PDB file of C-alpha atoms in Angstrom:
ATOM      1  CA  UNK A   1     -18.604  10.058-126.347  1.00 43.00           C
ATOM      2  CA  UNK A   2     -21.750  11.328-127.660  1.00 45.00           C
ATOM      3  CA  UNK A   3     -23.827  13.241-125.797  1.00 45.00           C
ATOM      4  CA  UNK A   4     -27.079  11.429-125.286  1.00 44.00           C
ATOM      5  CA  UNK A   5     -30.023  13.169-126.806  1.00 42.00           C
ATOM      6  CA  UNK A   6     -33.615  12.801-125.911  1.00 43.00           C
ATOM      7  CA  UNK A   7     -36.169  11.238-128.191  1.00 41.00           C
ATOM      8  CA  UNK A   8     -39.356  13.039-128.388  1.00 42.00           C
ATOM      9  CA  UNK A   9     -42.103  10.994-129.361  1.00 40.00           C
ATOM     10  CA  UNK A  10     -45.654  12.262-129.134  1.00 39.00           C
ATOM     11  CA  UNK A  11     -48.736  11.218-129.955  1.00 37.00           C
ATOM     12  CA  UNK A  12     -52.328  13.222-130.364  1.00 36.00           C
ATOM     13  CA  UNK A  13     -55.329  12.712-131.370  1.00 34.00           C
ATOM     14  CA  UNK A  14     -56.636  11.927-134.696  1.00 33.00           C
ATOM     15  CA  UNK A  15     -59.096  14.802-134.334  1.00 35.00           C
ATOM     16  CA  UNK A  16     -56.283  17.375-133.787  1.00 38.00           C
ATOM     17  CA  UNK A  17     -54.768  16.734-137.141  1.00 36.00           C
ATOM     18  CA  UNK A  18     -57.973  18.269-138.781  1.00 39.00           C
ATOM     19  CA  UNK A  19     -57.213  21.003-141.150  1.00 36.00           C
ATOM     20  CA  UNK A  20     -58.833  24.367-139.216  1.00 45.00           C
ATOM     21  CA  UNK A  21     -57.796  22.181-135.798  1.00 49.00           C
ATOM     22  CA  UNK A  22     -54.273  22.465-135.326  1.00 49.00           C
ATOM     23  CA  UNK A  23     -52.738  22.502-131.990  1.00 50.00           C
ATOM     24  CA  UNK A  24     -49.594  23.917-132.466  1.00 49.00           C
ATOM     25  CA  UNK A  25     -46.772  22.971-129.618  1.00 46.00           C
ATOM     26  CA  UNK A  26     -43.949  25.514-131.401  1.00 47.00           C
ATOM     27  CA  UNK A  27     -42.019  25.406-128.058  1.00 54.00           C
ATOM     28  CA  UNK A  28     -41.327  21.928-128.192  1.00 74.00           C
ATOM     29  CA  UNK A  29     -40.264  20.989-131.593  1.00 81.00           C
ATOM     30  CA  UNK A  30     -39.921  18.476-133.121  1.00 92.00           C
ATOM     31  CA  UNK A  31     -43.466  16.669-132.379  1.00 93.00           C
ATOM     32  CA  UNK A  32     -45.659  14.097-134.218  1.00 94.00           C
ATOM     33  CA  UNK A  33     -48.322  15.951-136.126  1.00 94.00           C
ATOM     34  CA  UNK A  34     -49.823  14.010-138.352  1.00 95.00           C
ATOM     35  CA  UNK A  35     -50.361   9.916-138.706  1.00 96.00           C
ATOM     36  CA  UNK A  36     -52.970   9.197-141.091  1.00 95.00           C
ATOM     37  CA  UNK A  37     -54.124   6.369-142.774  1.00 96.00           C
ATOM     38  CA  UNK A  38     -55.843   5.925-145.952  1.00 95.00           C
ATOM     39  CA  UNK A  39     -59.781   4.369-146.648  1.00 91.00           C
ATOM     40  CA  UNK A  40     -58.337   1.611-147.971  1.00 89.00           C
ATOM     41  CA  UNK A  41     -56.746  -1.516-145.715  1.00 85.00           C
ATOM     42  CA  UNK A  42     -53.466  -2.277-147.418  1.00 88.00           C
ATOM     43  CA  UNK A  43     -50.744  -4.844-146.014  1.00 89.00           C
ATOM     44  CA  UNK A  44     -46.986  -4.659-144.958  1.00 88.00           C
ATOM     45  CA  UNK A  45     -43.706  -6.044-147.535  1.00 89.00           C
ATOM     46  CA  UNK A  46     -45.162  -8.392-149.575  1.00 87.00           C
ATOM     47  CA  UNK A  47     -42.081  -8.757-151.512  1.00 88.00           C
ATOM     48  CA  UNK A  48     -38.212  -9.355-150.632  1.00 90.00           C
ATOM     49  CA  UNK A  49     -37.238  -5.994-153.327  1.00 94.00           C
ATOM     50  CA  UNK A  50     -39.378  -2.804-152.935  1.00 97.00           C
ATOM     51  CA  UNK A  51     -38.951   1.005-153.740  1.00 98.00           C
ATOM     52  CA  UNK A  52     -37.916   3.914-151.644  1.00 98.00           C
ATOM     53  CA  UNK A  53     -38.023   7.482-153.041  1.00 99.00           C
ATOM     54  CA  UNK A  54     -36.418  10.845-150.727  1.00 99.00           C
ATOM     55  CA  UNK A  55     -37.588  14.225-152.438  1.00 98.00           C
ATOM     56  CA  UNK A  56     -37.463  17.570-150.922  1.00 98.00           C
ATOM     57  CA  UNK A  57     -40.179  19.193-152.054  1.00 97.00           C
ATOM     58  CA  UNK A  58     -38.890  23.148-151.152  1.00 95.00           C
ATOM     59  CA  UNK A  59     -41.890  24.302-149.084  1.00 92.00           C
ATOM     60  CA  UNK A  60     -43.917  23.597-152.687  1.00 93.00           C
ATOM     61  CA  UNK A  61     -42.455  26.638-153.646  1.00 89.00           C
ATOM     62  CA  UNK A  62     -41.368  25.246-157.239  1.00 87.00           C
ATOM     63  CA  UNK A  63     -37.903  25.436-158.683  1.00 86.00           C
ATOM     64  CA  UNK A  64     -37.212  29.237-157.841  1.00 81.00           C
ATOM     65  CA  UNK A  65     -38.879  29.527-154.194  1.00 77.00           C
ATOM     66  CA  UNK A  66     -40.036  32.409-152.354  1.00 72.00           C
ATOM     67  CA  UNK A  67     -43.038  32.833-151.880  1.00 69.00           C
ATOM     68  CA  UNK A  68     -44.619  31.045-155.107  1.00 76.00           C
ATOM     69  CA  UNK A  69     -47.021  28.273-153.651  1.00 84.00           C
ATOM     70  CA  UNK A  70     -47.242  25.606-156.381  1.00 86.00           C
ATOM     71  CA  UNK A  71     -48.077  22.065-154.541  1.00 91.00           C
ATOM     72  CA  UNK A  72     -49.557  20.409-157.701  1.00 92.00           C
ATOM     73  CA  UNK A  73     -46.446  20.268-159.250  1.00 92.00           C
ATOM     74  CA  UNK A  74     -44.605  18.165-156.408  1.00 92.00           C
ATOM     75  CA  UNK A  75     -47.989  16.354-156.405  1.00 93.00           C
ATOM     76  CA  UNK A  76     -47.662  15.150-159.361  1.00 95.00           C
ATOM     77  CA  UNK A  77     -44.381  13.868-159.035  1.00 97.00           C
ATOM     78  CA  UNK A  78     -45.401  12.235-156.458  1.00 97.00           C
ATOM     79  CA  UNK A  79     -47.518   9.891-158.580  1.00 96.00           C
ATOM     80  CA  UNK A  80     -45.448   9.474-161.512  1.00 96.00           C
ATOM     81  CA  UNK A  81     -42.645   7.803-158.744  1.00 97.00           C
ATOM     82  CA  UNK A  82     -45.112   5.561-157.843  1.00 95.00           C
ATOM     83  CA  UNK A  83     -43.115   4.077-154.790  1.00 98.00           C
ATOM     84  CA  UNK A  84     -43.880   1.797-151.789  1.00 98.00           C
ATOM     85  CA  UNK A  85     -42.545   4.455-149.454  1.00 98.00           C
ATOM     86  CA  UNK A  86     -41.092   7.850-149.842  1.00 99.00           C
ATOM     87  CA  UNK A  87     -39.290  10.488-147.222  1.00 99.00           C
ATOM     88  CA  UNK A  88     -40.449  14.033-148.166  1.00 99.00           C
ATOM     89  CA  UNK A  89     -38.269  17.289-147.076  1.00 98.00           C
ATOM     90  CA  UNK A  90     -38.984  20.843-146.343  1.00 96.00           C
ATOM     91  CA  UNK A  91     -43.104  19.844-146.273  1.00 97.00           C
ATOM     92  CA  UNK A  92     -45.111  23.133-145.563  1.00 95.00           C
ATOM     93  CA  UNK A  93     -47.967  22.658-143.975  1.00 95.00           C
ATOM     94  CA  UNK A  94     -49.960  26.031-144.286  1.00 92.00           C
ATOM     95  CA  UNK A  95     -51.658  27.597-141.540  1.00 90.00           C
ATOM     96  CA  UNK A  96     -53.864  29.732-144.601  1.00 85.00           C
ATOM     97  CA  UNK A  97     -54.814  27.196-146.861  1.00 86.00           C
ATOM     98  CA  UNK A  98     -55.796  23.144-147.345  1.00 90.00           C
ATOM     99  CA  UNK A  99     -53.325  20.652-146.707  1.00 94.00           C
ATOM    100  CA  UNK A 100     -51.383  19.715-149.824  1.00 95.00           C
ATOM    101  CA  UNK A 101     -49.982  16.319-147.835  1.00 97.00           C
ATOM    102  CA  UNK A 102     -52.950  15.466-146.396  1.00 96.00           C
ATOM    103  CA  UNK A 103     -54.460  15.485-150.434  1.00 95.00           C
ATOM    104  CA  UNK A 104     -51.798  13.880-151.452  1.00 96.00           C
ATOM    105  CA  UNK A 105     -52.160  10.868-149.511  1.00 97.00           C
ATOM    106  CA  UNK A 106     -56.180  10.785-150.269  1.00 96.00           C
ATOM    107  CA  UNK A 107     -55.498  11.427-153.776  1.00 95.00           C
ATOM    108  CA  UNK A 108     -52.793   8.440-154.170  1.00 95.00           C
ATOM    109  CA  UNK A 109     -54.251   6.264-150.889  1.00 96.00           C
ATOM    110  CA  UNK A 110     -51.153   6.512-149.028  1.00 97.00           C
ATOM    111  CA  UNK A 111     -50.197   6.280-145.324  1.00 98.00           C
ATOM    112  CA  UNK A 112     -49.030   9.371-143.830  1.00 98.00           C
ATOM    113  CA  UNK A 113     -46.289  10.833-141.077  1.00 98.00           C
ATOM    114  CA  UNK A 114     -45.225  14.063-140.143  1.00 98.00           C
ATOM    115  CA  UNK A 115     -43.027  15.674-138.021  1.00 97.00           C
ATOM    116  CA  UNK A 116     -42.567  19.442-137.311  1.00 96.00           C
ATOM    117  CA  UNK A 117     -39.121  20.606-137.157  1.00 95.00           C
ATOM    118  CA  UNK A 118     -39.934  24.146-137.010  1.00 91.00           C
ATOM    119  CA  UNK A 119     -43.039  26.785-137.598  1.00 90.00           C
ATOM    120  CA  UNK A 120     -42.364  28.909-140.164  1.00 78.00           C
ATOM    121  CA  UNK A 121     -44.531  32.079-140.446  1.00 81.00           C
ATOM    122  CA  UNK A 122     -46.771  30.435-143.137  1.00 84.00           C
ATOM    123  CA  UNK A 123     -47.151  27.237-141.550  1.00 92.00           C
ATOM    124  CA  UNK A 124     -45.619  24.019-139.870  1.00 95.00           C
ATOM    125  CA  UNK A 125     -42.588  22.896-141.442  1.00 95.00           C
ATOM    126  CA  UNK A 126     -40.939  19.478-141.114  1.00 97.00           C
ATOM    127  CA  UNK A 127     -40.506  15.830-143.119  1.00 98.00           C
ATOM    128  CA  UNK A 128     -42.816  13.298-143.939  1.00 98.00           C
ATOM    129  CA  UNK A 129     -42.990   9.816-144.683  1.00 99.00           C
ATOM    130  CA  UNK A 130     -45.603   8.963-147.474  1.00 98.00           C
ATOM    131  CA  UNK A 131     -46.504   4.744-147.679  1.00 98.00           C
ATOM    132  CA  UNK A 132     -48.300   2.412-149.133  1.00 97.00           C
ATOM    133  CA  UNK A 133     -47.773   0.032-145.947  1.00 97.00           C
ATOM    134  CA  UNK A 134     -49.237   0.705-142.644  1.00 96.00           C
ATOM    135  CA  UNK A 135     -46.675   2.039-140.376  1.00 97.00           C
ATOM    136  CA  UNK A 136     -46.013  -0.653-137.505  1.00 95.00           C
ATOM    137  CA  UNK A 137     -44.234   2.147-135.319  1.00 95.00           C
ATOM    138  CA  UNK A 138     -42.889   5.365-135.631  1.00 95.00           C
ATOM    139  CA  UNK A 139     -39.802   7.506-134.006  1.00 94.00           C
ATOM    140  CA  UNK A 140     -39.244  11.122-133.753  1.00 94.00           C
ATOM    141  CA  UNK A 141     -35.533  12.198-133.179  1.00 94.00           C
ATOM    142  CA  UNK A 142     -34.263  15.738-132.527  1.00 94.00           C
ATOM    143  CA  UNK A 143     -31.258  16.354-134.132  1.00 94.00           C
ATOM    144  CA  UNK A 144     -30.517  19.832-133.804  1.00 91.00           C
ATOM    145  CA  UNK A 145     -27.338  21.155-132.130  1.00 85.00           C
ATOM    146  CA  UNK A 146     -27.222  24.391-131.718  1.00 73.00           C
ATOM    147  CA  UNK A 147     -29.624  27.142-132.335  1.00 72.00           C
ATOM    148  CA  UNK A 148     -28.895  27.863-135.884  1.00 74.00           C
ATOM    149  CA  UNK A 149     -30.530  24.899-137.679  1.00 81.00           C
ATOM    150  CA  UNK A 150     -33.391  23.040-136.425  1.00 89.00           C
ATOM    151  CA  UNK A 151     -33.542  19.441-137.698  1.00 94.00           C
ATOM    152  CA  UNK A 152     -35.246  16.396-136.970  1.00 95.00           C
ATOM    153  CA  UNK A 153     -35.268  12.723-138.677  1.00 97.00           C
ATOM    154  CA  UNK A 154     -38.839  10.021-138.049  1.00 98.00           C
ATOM    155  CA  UNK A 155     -38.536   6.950-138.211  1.00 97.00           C
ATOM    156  CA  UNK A 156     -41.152   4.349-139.537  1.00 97.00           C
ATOM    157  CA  UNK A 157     -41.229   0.369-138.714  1.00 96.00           C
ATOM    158  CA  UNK A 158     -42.969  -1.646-141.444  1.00 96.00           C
ATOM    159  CA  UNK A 159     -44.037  -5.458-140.865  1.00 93.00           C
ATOM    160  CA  UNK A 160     -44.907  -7.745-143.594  1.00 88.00           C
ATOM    161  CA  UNK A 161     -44.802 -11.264-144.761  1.00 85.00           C
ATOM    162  CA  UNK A 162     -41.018 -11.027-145.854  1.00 81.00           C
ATOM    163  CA  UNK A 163     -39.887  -8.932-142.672  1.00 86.00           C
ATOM    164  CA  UNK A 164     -39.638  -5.818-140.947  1.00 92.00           C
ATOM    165  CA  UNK A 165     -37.659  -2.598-142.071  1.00 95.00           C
ATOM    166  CA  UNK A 166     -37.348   0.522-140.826  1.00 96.00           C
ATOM    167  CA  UNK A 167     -37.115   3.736-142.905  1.00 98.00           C
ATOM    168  CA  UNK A 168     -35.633   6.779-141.480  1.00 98.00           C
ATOM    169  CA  UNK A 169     -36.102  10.453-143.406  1.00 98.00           C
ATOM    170  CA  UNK A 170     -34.124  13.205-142.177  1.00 98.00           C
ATOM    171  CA  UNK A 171     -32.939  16.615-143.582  1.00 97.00           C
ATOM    172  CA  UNK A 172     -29.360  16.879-142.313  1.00 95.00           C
ATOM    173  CA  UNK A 173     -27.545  20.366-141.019  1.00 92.00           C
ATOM    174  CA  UNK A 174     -25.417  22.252-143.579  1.00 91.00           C
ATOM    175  CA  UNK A 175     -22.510  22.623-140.749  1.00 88.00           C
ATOM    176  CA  UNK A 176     -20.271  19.672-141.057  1.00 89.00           C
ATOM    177  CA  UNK A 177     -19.701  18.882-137.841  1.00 89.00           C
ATOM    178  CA  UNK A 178     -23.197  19.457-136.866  1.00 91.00           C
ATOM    179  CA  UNK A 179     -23.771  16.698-140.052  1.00 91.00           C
ATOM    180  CA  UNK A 180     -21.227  14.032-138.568  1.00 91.00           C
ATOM    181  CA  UNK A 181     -23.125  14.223-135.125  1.00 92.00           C
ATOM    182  CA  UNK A 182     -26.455  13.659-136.600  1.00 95.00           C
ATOM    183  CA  UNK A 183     -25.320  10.742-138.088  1.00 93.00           C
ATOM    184  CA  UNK A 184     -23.674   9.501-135.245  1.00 93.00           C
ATOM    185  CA  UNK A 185     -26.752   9.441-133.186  1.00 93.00           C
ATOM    186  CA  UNK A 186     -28.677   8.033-135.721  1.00 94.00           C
ATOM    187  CA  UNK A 187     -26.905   5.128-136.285  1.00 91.00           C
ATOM    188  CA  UNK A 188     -25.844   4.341-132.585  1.00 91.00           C
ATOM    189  CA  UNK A 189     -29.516   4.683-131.771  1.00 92.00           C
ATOM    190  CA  UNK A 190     -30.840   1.700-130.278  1.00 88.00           C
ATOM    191  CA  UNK A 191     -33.968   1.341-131.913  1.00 89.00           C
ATOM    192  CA  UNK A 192     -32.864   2.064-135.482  1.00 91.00           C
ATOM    193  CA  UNK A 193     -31.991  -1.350-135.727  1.00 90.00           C
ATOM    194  CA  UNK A 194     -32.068  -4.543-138.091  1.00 92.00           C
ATOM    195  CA  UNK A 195     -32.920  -4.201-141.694  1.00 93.00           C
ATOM    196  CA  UNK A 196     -33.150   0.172-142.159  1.00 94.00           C
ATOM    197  CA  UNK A 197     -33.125   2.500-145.090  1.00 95.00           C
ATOM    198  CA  UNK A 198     -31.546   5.878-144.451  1.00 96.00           C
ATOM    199  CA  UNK A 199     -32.803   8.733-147.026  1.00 97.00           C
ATOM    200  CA  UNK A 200     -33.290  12.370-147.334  1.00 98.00           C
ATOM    201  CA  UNK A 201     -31.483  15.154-147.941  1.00 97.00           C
ATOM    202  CA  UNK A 202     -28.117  14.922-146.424  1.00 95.00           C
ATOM    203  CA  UNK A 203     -26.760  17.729-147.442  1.00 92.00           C
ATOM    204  CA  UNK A 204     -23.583  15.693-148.989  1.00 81.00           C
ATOM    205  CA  UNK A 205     -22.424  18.390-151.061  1.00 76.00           C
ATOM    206  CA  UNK A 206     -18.663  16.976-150.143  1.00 73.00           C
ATOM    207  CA  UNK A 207     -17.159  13.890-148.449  1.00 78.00           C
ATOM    208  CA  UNK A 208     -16.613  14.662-144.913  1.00 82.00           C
ATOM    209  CA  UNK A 209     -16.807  12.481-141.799  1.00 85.00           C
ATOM    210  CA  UNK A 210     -20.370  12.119-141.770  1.00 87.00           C
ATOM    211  CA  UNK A 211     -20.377  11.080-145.264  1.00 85.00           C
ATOM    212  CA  UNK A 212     -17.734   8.392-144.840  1.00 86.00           C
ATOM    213  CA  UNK A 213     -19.363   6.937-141.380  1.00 87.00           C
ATOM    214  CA  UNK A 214     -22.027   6.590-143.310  1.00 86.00           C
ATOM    215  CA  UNK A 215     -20.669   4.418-146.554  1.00 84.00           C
ATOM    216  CA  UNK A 216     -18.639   2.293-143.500  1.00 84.00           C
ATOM    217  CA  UNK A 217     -22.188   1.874-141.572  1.00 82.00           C
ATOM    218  CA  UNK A 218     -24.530   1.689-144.622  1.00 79.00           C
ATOM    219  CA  UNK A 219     -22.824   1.057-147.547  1.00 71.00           C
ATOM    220  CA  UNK A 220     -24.814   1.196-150.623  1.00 63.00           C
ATOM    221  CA  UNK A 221     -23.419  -1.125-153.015  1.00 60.00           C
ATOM    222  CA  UNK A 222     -25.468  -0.382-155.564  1.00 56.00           C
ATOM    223  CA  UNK A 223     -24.331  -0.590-159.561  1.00 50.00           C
ATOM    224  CA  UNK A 224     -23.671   2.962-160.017  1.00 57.00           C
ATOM    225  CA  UNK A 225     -20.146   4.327-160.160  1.00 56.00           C
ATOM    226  CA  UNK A 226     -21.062   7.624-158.264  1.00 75.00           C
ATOM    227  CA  UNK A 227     -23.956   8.920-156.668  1.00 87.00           C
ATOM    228  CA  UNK A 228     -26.864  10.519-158.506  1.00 93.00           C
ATOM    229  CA  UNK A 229     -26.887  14.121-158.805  1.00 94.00           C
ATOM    230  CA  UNK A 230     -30.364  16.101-157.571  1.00 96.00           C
ATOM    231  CA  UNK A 231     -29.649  19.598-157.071  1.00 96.00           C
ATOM    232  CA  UNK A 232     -30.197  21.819-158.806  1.00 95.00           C
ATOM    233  CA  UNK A 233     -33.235  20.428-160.490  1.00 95.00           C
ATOM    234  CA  UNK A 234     -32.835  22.517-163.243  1.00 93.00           C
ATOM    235  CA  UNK A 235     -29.014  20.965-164.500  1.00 94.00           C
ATOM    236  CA  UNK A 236     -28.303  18.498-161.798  1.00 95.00           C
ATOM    237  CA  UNK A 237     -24.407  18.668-160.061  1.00 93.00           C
ATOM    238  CA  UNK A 238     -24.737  17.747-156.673  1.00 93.00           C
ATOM    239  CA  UNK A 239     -25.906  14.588-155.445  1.00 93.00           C
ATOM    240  CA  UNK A 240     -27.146  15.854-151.879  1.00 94.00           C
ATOM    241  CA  UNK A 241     -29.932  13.124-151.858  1.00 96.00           C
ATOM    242  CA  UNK A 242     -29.144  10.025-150.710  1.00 95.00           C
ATOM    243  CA  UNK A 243     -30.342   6.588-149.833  1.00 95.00           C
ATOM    244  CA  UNK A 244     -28.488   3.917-147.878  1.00 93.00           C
ATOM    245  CA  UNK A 245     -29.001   0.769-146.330  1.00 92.00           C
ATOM    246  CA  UNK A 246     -28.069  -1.673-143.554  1.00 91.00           C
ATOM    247  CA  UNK A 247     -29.360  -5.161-143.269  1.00 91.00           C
ATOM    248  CA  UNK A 248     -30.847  -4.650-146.769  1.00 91.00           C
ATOM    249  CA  UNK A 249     -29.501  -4.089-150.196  1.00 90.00           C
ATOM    250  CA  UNK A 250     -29.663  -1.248-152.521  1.00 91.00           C
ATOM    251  CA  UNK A 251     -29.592  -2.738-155.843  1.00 91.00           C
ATOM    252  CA  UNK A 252     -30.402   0.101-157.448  1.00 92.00           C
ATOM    253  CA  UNK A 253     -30.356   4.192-157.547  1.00 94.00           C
ATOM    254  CA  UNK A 254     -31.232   7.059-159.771  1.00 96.00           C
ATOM    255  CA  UNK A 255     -32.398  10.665-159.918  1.00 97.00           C
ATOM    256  CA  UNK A 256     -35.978  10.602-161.093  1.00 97.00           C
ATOM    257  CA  UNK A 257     -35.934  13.853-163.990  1.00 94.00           C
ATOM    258  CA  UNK A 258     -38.813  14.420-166.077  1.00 94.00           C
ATOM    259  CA  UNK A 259     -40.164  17.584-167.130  1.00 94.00           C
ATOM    260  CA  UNK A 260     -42.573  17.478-164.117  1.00 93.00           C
ATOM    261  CA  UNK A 261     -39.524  17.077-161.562  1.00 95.00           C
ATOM    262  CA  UNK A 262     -37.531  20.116-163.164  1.00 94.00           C
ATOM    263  CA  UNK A 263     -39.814  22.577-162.097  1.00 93.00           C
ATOM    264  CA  UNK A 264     -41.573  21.355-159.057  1.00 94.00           C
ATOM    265  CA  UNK A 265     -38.729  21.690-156.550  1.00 95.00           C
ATOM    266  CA  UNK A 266     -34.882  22.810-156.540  1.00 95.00           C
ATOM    267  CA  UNK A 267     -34.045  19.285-155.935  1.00 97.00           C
ATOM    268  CA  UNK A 268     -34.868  16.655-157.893  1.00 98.00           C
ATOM    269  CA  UNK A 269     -36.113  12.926-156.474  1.00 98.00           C
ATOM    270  CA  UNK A 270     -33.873   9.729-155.561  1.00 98.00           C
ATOM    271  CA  UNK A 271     -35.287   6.106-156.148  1.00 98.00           C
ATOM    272  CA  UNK A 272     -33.849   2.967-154.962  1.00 96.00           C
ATOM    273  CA  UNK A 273     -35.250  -0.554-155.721  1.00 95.00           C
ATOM    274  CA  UNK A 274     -33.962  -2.256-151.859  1.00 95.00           C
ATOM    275  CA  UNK A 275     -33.698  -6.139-151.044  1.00 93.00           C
ATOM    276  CA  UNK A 276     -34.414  -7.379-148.050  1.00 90.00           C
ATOM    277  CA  UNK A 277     -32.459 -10.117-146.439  1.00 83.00           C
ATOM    278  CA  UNK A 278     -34.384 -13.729-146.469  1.00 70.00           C
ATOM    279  CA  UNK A 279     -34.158 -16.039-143.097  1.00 63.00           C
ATOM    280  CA  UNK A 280     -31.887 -18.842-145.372  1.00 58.00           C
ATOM    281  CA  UNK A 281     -30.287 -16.624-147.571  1.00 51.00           C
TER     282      UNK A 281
END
């Protein structure tokens, strides 16, 4: 059996999220710290197909890391994908400077999530969910085992005209079995339910068990022959981001390159165009 693990769901007020107002709560990671929504009223699924994008974004850091601190790059990335929502990984926001998620989602009038998964000595680091719907509901799930590697997945219920779907972002362990438990408890959990979208960077570098609970759970039977390779950006091999589906199709996949994406981050993005299932269908 699976050990049961406790949800941690919190929410805060708007006014904390301020940039020069940040409540930190290191001790108890992962937390909420960050909903936001944009000036603009927008509505939920509109449409029975829509687009998903995963993209870790390496701390901003650009293709070659360290401490480089390059956020227009991933920025504009962001825009060129254009999606209706989009899981973000290793998203850095610094303790020393503005807020390059919080412009991002002004710049591009986007709905905004995110959860810490750890503070890093520059600032609060964690995944994100970027949207042009307004987020319904949201989840936080802590997924670490073990003291090693700190991860965390959120959760985000949409609502719309054609139905609800919920679209989970995580950044999975690079221990195997640490990977097959994760996955486990996220799909056993009882309120990831009905249509979902599972994306982010799962760290599928090779098949293991997590890998293959996953295509049995949420298989993706989309047109391609093999999954998309997004790391390294540079000359793509490894197809570590993913994008799967339950309740809801993937009709679609593909690695998102363009001179923009091949510098921005050490991973490149993942875009699916998803159907959703209709009452009579």
């Amino acid at each position: 059996m699976l050990a049961k693990r406790k949800t941690v769901l919190r929410l805060r007020s708007l006014s904390d999220f301020d940039i020069g107002n940040r409540t930190l709560l290191a001790e108890a990671v992962p937390y909420l710290a960050l909903v936001r929504a944009p000036s603009v009223a927008t509505e939920g699924p509109q449409e029975e197909e829509f687009t998903v994008a995963t993209y870790n974004v390496h701390r901003w850091a650009g293709l070659t890391g360290g401490a480089r601190f390059e956020p227009e790059r991933a920025t504009s990335v962001i825009a060129e994908l254009g999606v209706d929502v989009m899981g973000l990984q290793e998203v850095l926001r610094p303790f020393s400077s503005a807020d390059p998620l919080v412009r991002i989602a002004d710049e591009l009038q986007l709905h905004v999530a995110f959860v810490v998964t750890r503070v890093h000595r520059y600032g609060e680091l964690g995944n994100a969910i970027l949207s042009r719907w307004p987020i319904t509901s949201l989840l936080t799930l802590d997924l670490s085992f073990g003291r090693l590697e700190r991860r965390s997945a959120i959760a985000t219920e949409f609502r719309g005209e054609k139905g609800s779907v919920t679209v989970v972002a995580t950044h999975l362990a690079l221990v195997d079995r640490s990977r097959d438990r994760q996955v486990r408890l996220l799909l056993e959990h009882s309120r990831i339910q009905g249509s979902v979208v599972l994306l982010g960077d799962l760290n599928a570098w090779r098949r293991c068990k997590a890998t293959r609970a996953l295509e049995r759970e949420l298989p993706a039977e989309h047109q391609n022959l093999a999954w998309p390779a997004s790391f390294p950006a540079a000359r793509p091999l490894l197809a570590l981001d993913r994008i799967y589906a339950r309740g809801a199709k993937v009709l679609e996949i593909r690695s998102h390159s363009s001179p923009s994406a091949s510098r921005a981050s050490d991973h490149l993005p993942v875009v699916a165009r998803i159907s959703l299932p209709q009452p009579n269908s």
